[in-house]
Short mmCIF file of C-alpha atoms in Angstrom, two decimals:
data_model
loop_
_atom_site.label_atom_id
_atom_site.label_comp_id
_atom_site.label_asym_id
_atom_site.label_seq_id
_atom_site.Cartn_x
_atom_site.Cartn_y
_atom_site.Cartn_z
CA MET A 614 0.71 -38.37 -17.37
CA PRO A 615 2.19 -38.76 -13.86
CA ASP A 616 1.49 -41.95 -12.02
CA THR A 617 -1.08 -42.14 -9.22
CA GLY A 618 1.50 -42.31 -6.42
CA TYR A 619 3.13 -39.08 -7.59
CA ALA A 620 -0.21 -37.27 -7.76
CA VAL A 621 -1.26 -38.48 -4.29
CA ALA A 622 2.11 -37.43 -2.85
CA ALA A 623 1.78 -33.97 -4.44
CA VAL A 624 -1.71 -33.51 -3.01
CA LEU A 625 -0.57 -34.65 0.45
CA VAL A 626 2.41 -32.28 0.41
CA ALA A 627 0.21 -29.39 -0.72
CA ALA A 628 -2.32 -30.18 2.01
CA ALA A 629 0.40 -30.36 4.68
CA VAL A 630 1.92 -27.06 3.59
CA THR A 631 -1.49 -25.39 3.51
CA TRP A 632 -2.36 -26.68 6.98
CA ALA A 633 1.02 -25.59 8.37
CA LEU A 634 0.72 -22.10 6.91
CA ARG A 635 -2.74 -21.69 8.40
CA ALA A 636 -1.73 -23.03 11.83
CA LEU A 637 1.57 -21.14 12.09
CA PRO A 638 0.11 -17.71 12.99
CA PHE A 639 -1.92 -19.20 15.84
CA ALA A 640 1.07 -21.09 17.18
CA ALA A 641 3.32 -18.03 16.92
CA LEU A 642 0.82 -15.67 18.54
CA ALA A 643 -0.11 -17.89 21.50
CA PRO A 644 2.91 -16.90 23.63
CA LEU A 645 2.49 -13.23 22.73
CA ARG A 646 -1.03 -12.92 24.16
CA ALA A 647 0.33 -12.29 27.67
CA SER A 648 2.94 -9.80 26.44
CA GLY A 649 2.64 -6.26 27.80
CA THR A 650 3.71 -4.83 24.44
CA VAL A 651 0.97 -6.66 22.58
CA GLN A 652 -1.64 -5.56 25.11
CA TYR A 653 -0.46 -1.95 24.80
CA LEU A 654 -0.58 -2.11 21.01
CA SER A 655 -4.06 -3.65 21.05
CA THR A 656 -5.38 -0.61 22.89
CA ARG A 657 -3.48 2.01 20.89
CA MET A 658 -3.45 0.60 17.34
CA PRO A 659 -7.06 1.31 16.33
CA ALA A 660 -6.70 5.04 17.00
CA GLY A 661 -3.27 5.11 15.38
CA VAL A 662 -4.52 3.35 12.26
CA MET A 663 -7.43 5.78 11.98
CA VAL A 664 -5.10 8.78 12.26
CA ILE A 665 -2.88 7.35 9.53
CA LEU A 666 -5.91 6.74 7.28
CA VAL A 667 -7.22 10.28 7.80
CA VAL A 668 -3.83 11.82 7.05
CA TYR A 669 -3.41 9.63 3.98
CA CYS A 670 -6.88 10.43 2.64
CA LEU A 671 -6.67 14.16 3.25
CA HIS A 672 -2.99 14.85 2.53
CA ASP A 673 -3.61 16.26 -0.95
CA VAL A 674 -6.99 17.92 -0.36
CA GLU A 675 -6.77 21.61 -1.16
CA VAL A 676 -9.10 23.28 1.34
CA THR A 677 -9.46 26.30 -0.97
CA GLN A 678 -11.09 24.23 -3.71
CA ALA A 679 -14.76 23.30 -3.81
CA ARG A 680 -13.85 19.60 -4.19
CA ALA A 681 -12.59 19.63 -0.59
CA LEU A 682 -16.14 20.06 0.72
CA ALA A 683 -17.14 16.39 0.37
CA PRO A 684 -14.22 14.79 2.27
CA LEU A 685 -14.07 17.48 4.93
CA ALA A 686 -17.83 17.37 5.55
CA ALA A 687 -17.68 13.56 5.68
CA LEU A 688 -14.85 13.77 8.21
CA ALA A 689 -16.84 16.22 10.34
CA VAL A 690 -19.95 14.02 10.22
CA THR A 691 -17.93 10.92 11.09
CA VAL A 692 -16.28 12.60 14.08
CA TRP A 693 -19.57 14.10 15.28
CA LEU A 694 -21.42 10.79 15.03
CA HIS A 695 -18.67 8.93 16.85
CA VAL A 696 -18.40 11.50 19.64
CA ARG A 697 -22.18 11.61 20.01
CA TRP A 698 -23.04 7.88 19.91
CA ARG A 699 -19.69 6.01 20.22
CA ASN A 700 -20.73 3.55 17.52
CA ALA A 701 -18.06 2.79 14.92
CA LEU A 702 -20.49 1.29 12.40
CA LEU A 703 -22.79 4.30 12.58
CA SER A 704 -19.85 6.68 12.26
CA ILE A 705 -18.37 4.91 9.24
CA LEU A 706 -21.70 4.58 7.46
CA GLY A 707 -22.68 8.18 8.18
CA GLY A 708 -19.37 9.55 6.94
CA THR A 709 -19.40 7.35 3.86
CA LEU A 710 -22.97 8.30 2.96
CA THR A 711 -22.17 11.98 3.46
CA HIS A 712 -19.15 11.77 1.19
CA VAL A 713 -20.98 9.82 -1.51
CA ALA A 714 -23.98 12.14 -1.43
CA LEU A 715 -21.91 15.32 -1.61
CA ALA A 716 -19.40 14.01 -4.15
CA SER A 717 -22.10 12.70 -6.46
CA THR A 718 -24.44 15.70 -6.23
CA LEU A 719 -21.89 18.51 -6.24
CA PHE A 720 -19.56 17.14 -8.88
CA GLY A 721 -21.79 14.87 -10.97
CA ALA A 722 -21.92 11.12 -11.00
#
């Protein structure tokens, strides 16, 4: 059984490391907030990430198969909802519900 001093020192070191690891990102990002590159990326990244996700999710969908109906219809509903109402939450929920409904009814649960 380790003595009390050793246990207290271990807890203090673990607490200091945990605090430092949580504070480090904020300290490192503070000077970058005024950076032109970071501002550019903050406006372009959301669309870029969405394009990457769409390509990743649909890269192996065979449009000639019936199974492609659910993801393609969900994509169409998502795009339509977003263009119509410009609400990300509504678009994501609508597309997800469309996919779940079609995938579960057309191909069994």
